[in-house]
Structures are given as C-alpha cells and as structure tokens.
Amino acid sequence: MRVAVLGATGLVGKEMIATLEARCFPVDDFRPLSSPRSAGTKVRFDGRDWEVQAVSPEGFDGVDVAIFSAGGDASRKWAPVAAERGAVVVDNSSAWRMDPQVPLVVPEINKKAVEDRPKGIIANPNCSTIHGVMALYPLHKEAGLSRMIVTTLQSVSGSGWKALVELEDESRMVLDGNVEGADERASVYPHRIAFGAVPQVGSFDDQGYTDEEWKMVNESRKIMGAPELKVDCTCTRVPVMRGHSLSITAQFERKISPSEARAILADAPGIVLKDDPSSSIYPLATDAAGTDPVYVGRIRESLSLENGLDLWVASDNIRKGAALNAVQIAELLA
C-alpha cells in the first residue's frame, strides 16, 4: 500500500501517523504532505525520519490511500485531485461529510458504506458525533432510537496545538493572579477557557445553533441511517487538554432497561463499560486520553422521557474521534 498523509505535521496528522504504525498498517511507500509552510520538516514513521513534502498533484501519483487532516479548504481543493490521481481519500474535515455521494463512516457501525464511493472520497465524522453514535447505535439496533439530547464537553485539543498552548498560558496567568492578562490572552476562543466553560464550539447561525451542533444532528442521522431521528445538541468547550465527554438522554421506540443497555454495550465493539457509580466508577476524559475505546457509564432511566435512558460518554477526541477512526476506514481498503 502506498499511503499519503496530508496535514502530517498537525496534531491529528501526527496521531494518524502514529496510529498507522501502532496498528501495523501495511505501508510500502509513505508520503507525508503539508502546506508549503511546513514543508521540509521531519516526521517519524516506521523507525525513520521522513521529510514532509509540500502538497502538489504529483504528490498523489501512485498513492492508494490518502488520509487528510488539513482543514476543509484544503480538503475541498485537494481531495478531488488525489481521487483523480487514483487515490481513495479518507478525509477528516467537515467538507464532504454531508455530500450524498460521499460515505460517512464509523467502521463499527456502517463499514459496508465504504464500498459505494463514486467520488473516491470517504468522510471521517466529527469527533463528538463518533463518540455519541458509538454509544447509541448498539442500543438503536435493539430498541429503535427516536430522540437524542446531547450536551458535549469538548477538550481544547479539538482546536489544535494553539489551543493547548493557550490553555496552559491562561492557566498560569490565572494562578499567578493575572486574570486580566489571561482574559486578554484569549485568541483561539472568544473568551478565556482556563477555569471556565464556553458554550460555543463553532460559528452561530440565525437559529442560534453552531455548526458543531448541526454536525451532531445531521451526521448522526446519516451514519445510523435514521433520517427522522430527533436531535438536540449543545456543544461546549471546557478546560480539558484531551478527551471529550458527552451527556446524552436517549429515547427509544420500546422500553430498554439500564441493565439491558449495560449488557448490550458490554458486548459492543469499541465500547468499554464503566458503570458503578456507588464506587465512583464512570467514564472520565482524563482516563480516556491516550486510549482507543469509547467509555460509557452512568446508565439510568430518564426521569422525563418515556422509554428514555440517560448516559455519560467519554473518549479521546484525537484517537477514536479522529485518527483511529480514519485509520480504521483505511484498513477496510487495504
């Protein structure tokens, strides 16, 4: 397999490279690509340093799989070029997710969708969407999911390296008593993120919802094949370095007890059940960071919805929420 990674020097791109190596993906020829700004730097793969090349049409010649994590604009420009040159593109941006000719894939849920890719592009879903549908789809298969109400608590790593540095800098300033300086330091987010929570991930529309919230709505429907699914979502950014958490209330067509839900999720691929609240055992973003599974716990009956369950989910947004899911898609093509 000849593999290219576009966005090789970014936070997710580096994790994609590490994941390819950790999972022993069959790479015969490796091509790390980036914008001209990062060209010439080195990335580590398979025991050696590889020089990053500036992305160009020729860079995709002979490539079998091209994994993209370079943002929507780059994906819109280069994904068709790579596909024309014969590569199958696995794209981590939001550029192609809702294109009806582009499958949106979580391998544990709809892996057969990769077979129908008329544009030569396969989309990797949004991180929070992946975590949510991973937890809900096994229950949906058994009881028919009709409604989901989600509040996300998203770590700053979802915004890249600059956000991680910003959280560190702001935290030091606040602890040193320089709150005003920390407020002024905010640039990645509209407000200081250190020691607070920002109820905005993405840009607002005329209805007061952000594009991140619409991703949860539309992508969940597409992945699970449930176009009539009712979804409400509020996305928040919290001062956590790595790992997203989700509070979910789910309503089903038939009653499903917490014990039945636990039994179903305990056998679901990619899920780890952590659900013993009496012993303070439940999913934590800090435990999820650096690991592959989606953790589910705090499963209980809804107090307000008939046939409803409340649950708590945590997972590493850079791993299963991005790099791991993309590599799993690539593995379906190998």
C-alpha positions as YAML, in Angstrom:
chain: A
units: angstrom
residues:
- id: 1
  name: MET
  ca: [0.00, 0.00, 0.00]
- id: 2
  name: ARG
  ca: [1.19, 3.46, -0.90]
- id: 3
  name: VAL
  ca: [-0.10, 5.90, 1.72]
- id: 4
  name: ALA
  ca: [-0.09, 9.68, 1.84]
- id: 5
  name: VAL
  ca: [-0.98, 11.79, 4.90]
- id: 6
  name: LEU
  ca: [-1.94, 15.40, 4.18]
- id: 7
  name: GLY
  ca: [-1.58, 17.56, 7.27]
- id: 8
  name: ALA
  ca: [1.25, 15.38, 8.53]
- id: 9
  name: THR
  ca: [2.66, 17.99, 10.93]
- id: 10
  name: GLY
  ca: [-0.61, 18.83, 12.69]
- id: 11
  name: LEU
  ca: [-1.90, 17.43, 15.97]
- id: 12
  name: VAL
  ca: [-4.26, 14.95, 14.32]
- id: 13
  name: GLY
  ca: [-1.92, 14.26, 11.40]
- id: 14
  name: LYS
  ca: [0.85, 13.17, 13.74]
- id: 15
  name: GLU
  ca: [-1.61, 10.96, 15.61]
- id: 16
  name: MET
  ca: [-2.68, 9.41, 12.31]
- id: 17
  name: ILE
  ca: [0.93, 8.57, 11.52]
- id: 18
  name: ALA
  ca: [1.45, 7.08, 14.98]
- id: 19
  name: THR
  ca: [-1.76, 5.06, 14.60]
- id: 20
  name: LEU
  ca: [-0.72, 3.68, 11.21]
- id: 21
  name: GLU
  ca: [2.48, 2.47, 12.83]
- id: 22
  name: ALA
  ca: [0.88, 1.16, 16.02]
- id: 23
  name: ARG
  ca: [-1.70, -0.86, 14.09]
- id: 24
  name: CYS
  ca: [0.93, -2.22, 11.66]
- id: 25
  name: PHE
  ca: [-0.88, -0.83, 8.64]
- id: 26
  name: PRO
  ca: [0.73, -2.32, 5.51]
- id: 27
  name: VAL
  ca: [2.62, 0.74, 4.24]
- id: 28
  name: ASP
  ca: [5.08, 0.11, 1.40]
- id: 29
  name: ASP
  ca: [5.52, 3.75, 0.40]
- id: 30
  name: PHE
  ca: [4.87, 6.62, 2.82]
- id: 31
  name: ARG
  ca: [4.34, 10.25, 1.76]
- id: 32
  name: PRO
  ca: [3.87, 12.90, 4.44]
- id: 33
  name: LEU
  ca: [2.41, 16.05, 2.88]
- id: 34
  name: SER
  ca: [1.62, 19.51, 4.18]
- id: 35
  name: SER
  ca: [1.20, 23.13, 3.21]
- id: 36
  name: PRO
  ca: [4.34, 24.82, 1.83]
- id: 37
  name: ARG
  ca: [4.80, 26.47, 5.25]
- id: 38
  name: SER
  ca: [5.59, 23.13, 6.93]
- id: 39
  name: ALA
  ca: [7.41, 21.51, 4.01]
- id: 40
  name: GLY
  ca: [10.93, 20.36, 4.79]
- id: 41
  name: THR
  ca: [10.22, 19.43, 8.40]
- id: 42
  name: LYS
  ca: [10.56, 15.80, 9.51]
- id: 43
  name: VAL
  ca: [8.05, 13.30, 10.88]
- id: 44
  name: ARG
  ca: [8.85, 9.94, 12.45]
- id: 45
  name: PHE
  ca: [7.36, 6.77, 10.97]
- id: 46
  name: ASP
  ca: [8.43, 3.14, 10.95]
- id: 47
  name: GLY
  ca: [11.73, 3.79, 12.69]
- id: 48
  name: ARG
  ca: [12.98, 6.59, 10.47]
- id: 49
  name: ASP
  ca: [12.55, 10.30, 9.78]
- id: 50
  name: TRP
  ca: [10.62, 11.31, 6.67]
- id: 51
  name: GLU
  ca: [10.83, 14.74, 5.09]
- id: 52
  name: VAL
  ca: [7.45, 16.40, 4.67]
- id: 53
  name: GLN
  ca: [6.71, 17.46, 1.11]
- id: 54
  name: ALA
  ca: [4.59, 20.41, 0.01]
- id: 55
  name: VAL
  ca: [1.27, 19.12, -1.29]
- id: 56
  name: SER
  ca: [1.00, 19.01, -5.09]
- id: 57
  name: PRO
  ca: [-0.91, 16.99, -7.68]
- id: 58
  name: GLU
  ca: [2.18, 14.88, -8.32]
- id: 59
  name: GLY
  ca: [2.38, 14.03, -4.64]
- id: 60
  name: PHE
  ca: [-0.65, 11.76, -5.08]
- id: 61
  name: ASP
  ca: [0.65, 9.87, -8.11]
- id: 62
  name: GLY
  ca: [0.57, 6.14, -7.42]
- id: 63
  name: VAL
  ca: [-0.97, 6.62, -3.95]
- id: 64
  name: ASP
  ca: [-3.54, 4.03, -2.90]
- id: 65
  name: VAL
  ca: [-4.90, 5.74, 0.23]
- id: 66
  name: ALA
  ca: [-4.61, 9.42, 1.11]
- id: 67
  name: ILE
  ca: [-5.59, 10.35, 4.66]
- id: 68
  name: PHE
  ca: [-6.40, 14.04, 5.06]
- id: 69
  name: SER
  ca: [-6.37, 16.20, 8.19]
- id: 70
  name: ALA
  ca: [-5.64, 19.64, 6.83]
- id: 71
  name: GLY
  ca: [-8.94, 21.50, 7.20]
- id: 72
  name: GLY
  ca: [-11.97, 21.99, 5.00]
- id: 73
  name: ASP
  ca: [-10.45, 24.38, 2.45]
- id: 74
  name: ALA
  ca: [-7.50, 22.07, 1.77]
- id: 75
  name: SER
  ca: [-9.81, 19.08, 1.52]
- id: 76
  name: ARG
  ca: [-12.12, 20.77, -0.95]
- id: 77
  name: LYS
  ca: [-9.12, 21.68, -3.10]
- id: 78
  name: TRP
  ca: [-7.01, 18.53, -2.89]
- id: 79
  name: ALA
  ca: [-9.38, 15.61, -2.31]
- id: 80
  name: PRO
  ca: [-10.72, 15.66, -5.90]
- id: 81
  name: VAL
  ca: [-7.15, 15.99, -7.19]
- id: 82
  name: ALA
  ca: [-5.99, 12.98, -5.18]
- id: 83
  name: ALA
  ca: [-9.01, 10.96, -6.29]
- id: 84
  name: GLU
  ca: [-8.37, 11.85, -9.94]
- id: 85
  name: ARG
  ca: [-4.82, 10.56, -9.50]
- id: 86
  name: GLY
  ca: [-6.19, 7.21, -8.31]
- id: 87
  name: ALA
  ca: [-6.13, 7.51, -4.51]
- id: 88
  name: VAL
  ca: [-9.01, 6.81, -2.18]
- id: 89
  name: VAL
  ca: [-9.25, 9.80, 0.13]
- id: 90
  name: VAL
  ca: [-10.18, 9.42, 3.80]
- id: 91
  name: ASP
  ca: [-10.97, 12.97, 4.84]
- id: 92
  name: ASN
  ca: [-11.13, 14.17, 8.44]
- id: 93
  name: SER
  ca: [-12.63, 17.60, 7.72]
- id: 94
  name: SER
  ca: [-16.30, 18.53, 7.51]
- id: 95
  name: ALA
  ca: [-16.00, 19.42, 3.80]
- id: 96
  name: TRP
  ca: [-17.52, 16.24, 2.36]
- id: 97
  name: ARG
  ca: [-19.48, 14.67, 5.20]
- id: 98
  name: MET
  ca: [-22.96, 15.57, 4.02]
- id: 99
  name: ASP
  ca: [-22.29, 15.06, 0.31]
- id: 100
  name: PRO
  ca: [-24.73, 12.30, -0.75]
- id: 101
  name: GLN
  ca: [-22.00, 10.80, -2.95]
- id: 102
  name: VAL
  ca: [-19.53, 10.54, -0.07]
- id: 103
  name: PRO
  ca: [-19.98, 7.84, 2.59]
- id: 104
  name: LEU
  ca: [-19.68, 8.96, 6.21]
- id: 105
  name: VAL
  ca: [-18.23, 6.03, 8.09]
- id: 106
  name: VAL
  ca: [-17.73, 4.68, 11.59]
- id: 107
  name: PRO
  ca: [-16.44, 1.14, 10.90]
- id: 108
  name: GLU
  ca: [-18.16, -0.40, 13.93]
- id: 109
  name: ILE
  ca: [-21.49, 0.87, 12.56]
- id: 110
  name: ASN
  ca: [-21.58, 1.13, 8.76]
- id: 111
  name: LYS
  ca: [-18.35, -0.25, 7.31]
- id: 112
  name: LYS
  ca: [-20.06, -1.51, 4.14]
- id: 113
  name: ALA
  ca: [-20.70, 2.12, 3.17]
- id: 114
  name: VAL
  ca: [-17.05, 2.41, 2.03]
- id: 115
  name: GLU
  ca: [-17.87, 0.23, -0.97]
- id: 116
  name: ASP
  ca: [-20.01, 2.96, -2.58]
- id: 117
  name: ARG
  ca: [-17.71, 5.94, -3.08]
- id: 118
  name: PRO
  ca: [-18.38, 7.47, -6.53]
- id: 119
  name: LYS
  ca: [-16.14, 10.48, -5.83]
- id: 120
  name: GLY
  ca: [-13.31, 8.39, -4.43]
- id: 121
  name: ILE
  ca: [-13.72, 10.13, -1.07]
- id: 122
  name: ILE
  ca: [-14.75, 8.72, 2.31]
- id: 123
  name: ALA
  ca: [-15.56, 11.14, 5.12]
- id: 124
  name: ASN
  ca: [-14.47, 10.76, 8.73]
- id: 125
  name: PRO
  ca: [-17.21, 12.09, 11.06]
- id: 126
  name: ASN
  ca: [-16.94, 14.80, 13.67]
- id: 127
  name: CYS
  ca: [-15.27, 13.66, 16.89]
- id: 128
  name: SER
  ca: [-18.25, 14.16, 19.20]
- id: 129
  name: THR
  ca: [-20.56, 12.55, 16.68]
- id: 130
  name: ILE
  ca: [-18.36, 9.44, 16.58]
- id: 131
  name: HIS
  ca: [-18.41, 9.14, 20.35]
- id: 132
  name: GLY
  ca: [-22.17, 9.62, 20.52]
- id: 133
  name: VAL
  ca: [-23.18, 7.18, 17.80]
- id: 134
  name: MET
  ca: [-20.72, 4.56, 19.04]
- id: 135
  name: ALA
  ca: [-22.59, 4.54, 22.36]
- id: 136
  name: LEU
  ca: [-26.10, 4.78, 20.91]
- id: 137
  name: TYR
  ca: [-26.04, 2.60, 17.79]
- id: 138
  name: PRO
  ca: [-25.89, -0.77, 19.62]
- id: 139
  name: LEU
  ca: [-28.95, 0.34, 21.61]
- id: 140
  name: HIS
  ca: [-30.62, 1.67, 18.45]
- id: 141
  name: LYS
  ca: [-30.33, -1.74, 16.80]
- id: 142
  name: GLU
  ca: [-32.16, -3.35, 19.71]
- id: 143
  name: ALA
  ca: [-34.76, -0.76, 20.67]
- id: 144
  name: GLY
  ca: [-35.01, 1.84, 17.87]
- id: 145
  name: LEU
  ca: [-33.58, 5.24, 18.78]
- id: 146
  name: SER
  ca: [-36.11, 8.03, 18.17]
- id: 147
  name: ARG
  ca: [-34.63, 11.01, 20.01]
- id: 148
  name: MET
  ca: [-31.26, 12.09, 21.42]
- id: 149
  name: ILE
  ca: [-30.47, 15.14, 23.53]
- id: 150
  name: VAL
  ca: [-26.75, 15.76, 23.82]
- id: 151
  name: THR
  ca: [-24.55, 18.19, 25.70]
- id: 152
  name: THR
  ca: [-20.87, 17.93, 24.82]
- id: 153
  name: LEU
  ca: [-17.92, 18.94, 26.99]
- id: 154
  name: GLN
  ca: [-15.14, 19.21, 24.44]
- id: 155
  name: SER
  ca: [-11.44, 19.45, 25.19]
- id: 156
  name: VAL
  ca: [-9.24, 22.16, 23.72]
- id: 157
  name: SER
  ca: [-7.17, 19.66, 21.72]
- id: 158
  name: GLY
  ca: [-10.08, 19.64, 19.28]
- id: 159
  name: SER
  ca: [-8.86, 23.07, 18.20]
- id: 160
  name: GLY
  ca: [-5.24, 22.04, 17.66]
- id: 161
  name: TRP
  ca: [-1.84, 22.93, 19.09]
- id: 162
  name: LYS
  ca: [-2.55, 26.64, 19.56]
- id: 163
  name: ALA
  ca: [-5.49, 25.91, 21.86]
- id: 164
  name: LEU
  ca: [-3.38, 23.62, 24.05]
- id: 165
  name: VAL
  ca: [-0.77, 26.34, 24.44]
- id: 166
  name: GLU
  ca: [-3.46, 28.94, 25.11]
- id: 167
  name: LEU
  ca: [-4.99, 26.88, 27.93]
- id: 168
  name: GLU
  ca: [-1.56, 26.37, 29.52]
- id: 169
  name: ASP
  ca: [-0.67, 30.06, 29.29]
- id: 170
  name: GLU
  ca: [-4.01, 31.27, 30.61]
- id: 171
  name: SER
  ca: [-3.93, 28.80, 33.49]
- id: 172
  name: ARG
  ca: [-0.50, 30.01, 34.60]
- id: 173
  name: MET
  ca: [-1.64, 33.63, 34.40]
- id: 174
  name: VAL
  ca: [-4.75, 33.00, 36.50]
- id: 175
  name: LEU
  ca: [-2.79, 31.04, 39.11]
- id: 176
  name: ASP
  ca: [-0.29, 33.91, 39.26]
- id: 177
  name: GLY
  ca: [-3.15, 36.32, 39.90]
- id: 178
  name: ASN
  ca: [-3.09, 37.87, 36.44]
- id: 179
  name: VAL
  ca: [-6.72, 37.25, 35.49]
- id: 180
  name: GLU
  ca: [-6.90, 40.31, 33.25]
- id: 181
  name: GLY
  ca: [-3.85, 39.14, 31.32]
- id: 182
  name: ALA
  ca: [-5.39, 35.69, 30.92]
- id: 183
  name: ASP
  ca: [-8.56, 37.26, 29.55]
- id: 184
  name: GLU
  ca: [-6.51, 39.24, 27.05]
- id: 185
  name: ARG
  ca: [-4.57, 36.12, 26.06]
- id: 186
  name: ALA
  ca: [-7.71, 34.53, 24.59]
- id: 187
  name: SER
  ca: [-7.40, 34.24, 20.81]
- id: 188
  name: VAL
  ca: [-8.41, 30.73, 19.78]
- id: 189
  name: TYR
  ca: [-11.70, 31.12, 21.67]
- id: 190
  name: PRO
  ca: [-13.86, 34.22, 22.13]
- id: 191
  name: HIS
  ca: [-13.34, 34.05, 25.91]
- id: 192
  name: ARG
  ca: [-10.76, 32.76, 28.35]
- id: 193
  name: ILE
  ca: [-11.04, 28.97, 28.56]
- id: 194
  name: ALA
  ca: [-8.89, 28.45, 31.67]
- id: 195
  name: PHE
  ca: [-11.03, 27.69, 34.76]
- id: 196
  name: GLY
  ca: [-14.23, 28.23, 32.80]
- id: 197
  name: ALA
  ca: [-16.53, 26.80, 30.15]
- id: 198
  name: VAL
  ca: [-17.51, 28.36, 26.84]
- id: 199
  name: PRO
  ca: [-20.93, 27.40, 25.41]
- id: 200
  name: GLN
  ca: [-19.77, 27.86, 21.84]
- id: 201
  name: VAL
  ca: [-17.99, 25.42, 19.55]
- id: 202
  name: GLY
  ca: [-18.00, 26.77, 16.02]
- id: 203
  name: SER
  ca: [-19.99, 29.61, 14.48]
- id: 204
  name: PHE
  ca: [-23.61, 30.51, 15.23]
- id: 205
  name: ASP
  ca: [-26.36, 30.57, 12.62]
- id: 206
  name: ASP
  ca: [-29.61, 32.57, 12.55]
- id: 207
  name: GLN
  ca: [-31.34, 29.96, 14.72]
- id: 208
  name: GLY
  ca: [-28.74, 30.28, 17.47]
- id: 209
  name: TYR
  ca: [-27.12, 26.90, 16.80]
- id: 210
  name: THR
  ca: [-23.46, 26.39, 15.96]
- id: 211
  name: ASP
  ca: [-22.12, 24.44, 13.01]
- id: 212
  name: GLU
  ca: [-20.66, 21.94, 15.52]
- id: 213
  name: GLU
  ca: [-24.15, 21.29, 16.87]
- id: 214
  name: TRP
  ca: [-25.55, 20.77, 13.37]
- id: 215
  name: LYS
  ca: [-22.81, 18.20, 12.77]
- id: 216
  name: MET
  ca: [-24.18, 16.13, 15.63]
- id: 217
  name: VAL
  ca: [-27.69, 16.44, 14.19]
- id: 218
  name: ASN
  ca: [-27.01, 15.67, 10.55]
- id: 219
  name: GLU
  ca: [-24.07, 13.30, 10.83]
- id: 220
  name: SER
  ca: [-25.78, 11.09, 13.42]
- id: 221
  name: ARG
  ca: [-28.76, 10.67, 11.11]
- id: 222
  name: LYS
  ca: [-26.56, 9.79, 8.14]
- id: 223
  name: ILE
  ca: [-24.28, 7.33, 9.93]
- id: 224
  name: MET
  ca: [-27.07, 5.44, 11.66]
- id: 225
  name: GLY
  ca: [-29.38, 5.53, 8.63]
- id: 226
  name: ALA
  ca: [-32.05, 7.30, 10.69]
- id: 227
  name: PRO
  ca: [-33.17, 10.39, 8.73]
- id: 228
  name: GLU
  ca: [-36.14, 11.03, 11.04]
- id: 229
  name: LEU
  ca: [-34.08, 10.94, 14.26]
- id: 230
  name: LYS
  ca: [-34.85, 13.91, 16.52]
- id: 231
  name: VAL
  ca: [-31.68, 15.53, 17.85]
- id: 232
  name: ASP
  ca: [-31.00, 18.42, 20.19]
- id: 233
  name: CYS
  ca: [-27.40, 19.36, 20.91]
- id: 234
  name: THR
  ca: [-25.47, 21.97, 22.88]
- id: 235
  name: CYS
  ca: [-21.70, 21.95, 22.37]
- id: 236
  name: THR
  ca: [-19.39, 23.44, 24.99]
- id: 237
  name: ARG
  ca: [-15.64, 23.88, 25.25]
- id: 238
  name: VAL
  ca: [-14.11, 23.07, 28.63]
- id: 239
  name: PRO
  ca: [-10.58, 23.46, 30.08]
- id: 240
  name: VAL
  ca: [-9.54, 19.85, 29.47]
- id: 241
  name: MET
  ca: [-6.43, 19.12, 27.43]
- id: 242
  name: ARG
  ca: [-7.59, 15.93, 25.74]
- id: 243
  name: GLY
  ca: [-10.73, 13.82, 25.77]
- id: 244
  name: HIS
  ca: [-14.35, 14.77, 25.08]
- id: 245
  name: SER
  ca: [-17.29, 13.95, 27.35]
- id: 246
  name: LEU
  ca: [-20.98, 13.76, 26.40]
- id: 247
  name: SER
  ca: [-24.13, 13.82, 28.49]
- id: 248
  name: ILE
  ca: [-26.84, 12.02, 26.50]
- id: 249
  name: THR
  ca: [-30.55, 11.49, 27.02]
- id: 250
  name: ALA
  ca: [-31.86, 8.94, 24.53]
- id: 251
  name: GLN
  ca: [-35.45, 7.94, 23.82]
- id: 252
  name: PHE
  ca: [-36.31, 4.63, 22.18]
- id: 253
  name: GLU
  ca: [-39.32, 3.13, 20.44]
- id: 254
  name: ARG
  ca: [-39.54, 0.41, 23.05]
- id: 255
  name: LYS
  ca: [-38.58, 0.38, 26.70]
- id: 256
  name: ILE
  ca: [-34.99, -0.65, 27.37]
- id: 257
  name: SER
  ca: [-33.86, -1.06, 30.96]
- id: 258
  name: PRO
  ca: [-30.48, 0.12, 32.24]
- id: 259
  name: SER
  ca: [-29.44, -3.49, 32.88]
- id: 260
  name: GLU
  ca: [-30.35, -4.48, 29.33]
- id: 261
  name: ALA
  ca: [-28.47, -1.48, 27.98]
- id: 262
  name: ARG
  ca: [-25.39, -2.43, 30.00]
- id: 263
  name: ALA
  ca: [-25.49, -5.98, 28.65]
- id: 264
  name: ILE
  ca: [-25.77, -4.73, 25.07]
- id: 265
  name: LEU
  ca: [-22.96, -2.19, 25.41]
- id: 266
  name: ALA
  ca: [-20.69, -4.64, 27.22]
- id: 267
  name: ASP
  ca: [-20.64, -6.74, 24.02]
- id: 268
  name: ALA
  ca: [-20.43, -3.83, 21.56]
- id: 269
  name: PRO
  ca: [-17.18, -3.42, 19.60]
- id: 270
  name: GLY
  ca: [-15.06, -0.44, 20.59]
- id: 271
  name: ILE
  ca: [-17.06, 0.17, 23.79]
- id: 272
  name: VAL
  ca: [-15.81, -0.18, 27.36]
- id: 273
  name: LEU
  ca: [-18.49, -0.13, 30.05]
- id: 274
  name: LYS
  ca: [-17.55, 1.78, 33.21]
- id: 275
  name: ASP
  ca: [-20.71, 1.92, 35.26]
- id: 276
  name: ASP
  ca: [-20.50, 1.50, 39.02]
- id: 277
  name: PRO
  ca: [-21.41, 4.93, 40.41]
- id: 278
  name: SER
  ca: [-21.55, 3.67, 44.00]
- id: 279
  name: SER
  ca: [-17.79, 3.12, 43.72]
- id: 280
  name: SER
  ca: [-17.27, 6.35, 41.73]
- id: 281
  name: ILE
  ca: [-16.58, 4.32, 38.59]
- id: 282
  name: TYR
  ca: [-17.75, 6.08, 35.44]
- id: 283
  name: PRO
  ca: [-16.11, 7.44, 32.26]
- id: 284
  name: LEU
  ca: [-13.57, 10.22, 32.72]
- id: 285
  name: ALA
  ca: [-11.94, 12.22, 29.96]
- id: 286
  name: THR
  ca: [-8.66, 12.02, 31.84]
- id: 287
  name: ASP
  ca: [-8.81, 8.22, 31.75]
- id: 288
  name: ALA
  ca: [-9.88, 8.15, 28.11]
- id: 289
  name: ALA
  ca: [-7.00, 10.35, 26.94]
- id: 290
  name: GLY
  ca: [-4.42, 8.33, 25.06]
- id: 291
  name: THR
  ca: [-6.67, 5.28, 24.67]
- id: 292
  name: ASP
  ca: [-8.82, 3.90, 21.85]
- id: 293
  name: PRO
  ca: [-12.23, 2.91, 23.30]
- id: 294
  name: VAL
  ca: [-15.41, 4.86, 23.81]
- id: 295
  name: TYR
  ca: [-16.30, 4.60, 27.50]
- id: 296
  name: VAL
  ca: [-19.95, 4.53, 28.61]
- id: 297
  name: GLY
  ca: [-21.44, 4.72, 32.10]
- id: 298
  name: ARG
  ca: [-23.96, 6.40, 34.44]
- id: 299
  name: ILE
  ca: [-26.70, 4.50, 32.60]
- id: 300
  name: ARG
  ca: [-30.07, 5.16, 34.21]
- id: 301
  name: GLU
  ca: [-33.73, 5.62, 33.35]
- id: 302
  name: SER
  ca: [-34.77, 9.07, 32.18]
- id: 303
  name: LEU
  ca: [-36.98, 10.92, 34.64]
- id: 304
  name: SER
  ca: [-38.79, 12.85, 31.91]
- id: 305
  name: LEU
  ca: [-38.94, 10.77, 28.72]
- id: 306
  name: GLU
  ca: [-40.91, 7.59, 28.21]
- id: 307
  name: ASN
  ca: [-38.61, 4.74, 27.14]
- id: 308
  name: GLY
  ca: [-35.67, 7.01, 27.88]
- id: 309
  name: LEU
  ca: [-32.15, 6.45, 29.18]
- id: 310
  name: ASP
  ca: [-29.53, 8.88, 30.45]
- id: 311
  name: LEU
  ca: [-25.87, 8.03, 29.94]
- id: 312
  name: TRP
  ca: [-22.40, 9.56, 30.12]
- id: 313
  name: VAL
  ca: [-19.73, 9.02, 27.46]
- id: 314
  name: ALA
  ca: [-16.02, 9.85, 27.32]
- id: 315
  name: SER
  ca: [-13.41, 9.16, 24.65]
- id: 316
  name: ASP
  ca: [-10.18, 10.55, 23.23]
- id: 317
  name: ASN
  ca: [-11.19, 13.03, 20.53]
- id: 318
  name: ILE
  ca: [-7.81, 12.74, 18.78]
- id: 319
  name: ARG
  ca: [-7.84, 8.92, 18.76]
- id: 320
  name: LYS
  ca: [-11.29, 7.42, 18.13]
- id: 321
  name: GLY
  ca: [-12.65, 10.88, 17.42]
- id: 322
  name: ALA
  ca: [-10.24, 11.42, 14.52]
- id: 323
  name: ALA
  ca: [-7.02, 9.48, 13.81]
- id: 324
  name: LEU
  ca: [-8.07, 5.99, 14.86]
- id: 325
  name: ASN
  ca: [-11.39, 6.12, 13.04]
- id: 326
  name: ALA
  ca: [-9.65, 7.34, 9.86]
- id: 327
  name: VAL
  ca: [-7.07, 4.54, 10.01]
- id: 328
  name: GLN
  ca: [-9.82, 2.00, 10.66]
- id: 329
  name: ILE
  ca: [-11.50, 3.22, 7.48]
- id: 330
  name: ALA
  ca: [-8.21, 2.86, 5.61]
- id: 331
  name: GLU
  ca: [-7.92, -0.69, 6.92]
- id: 332
  name: LEU
  ca: [-11.18, -1.54, 5.18]
- id: 333
  name: LEU
  ca: [-9.46, -0.62, 1.90]
- id: 334
  name: ALA
  ca: [-6.20, -2.50, 2.49]
...
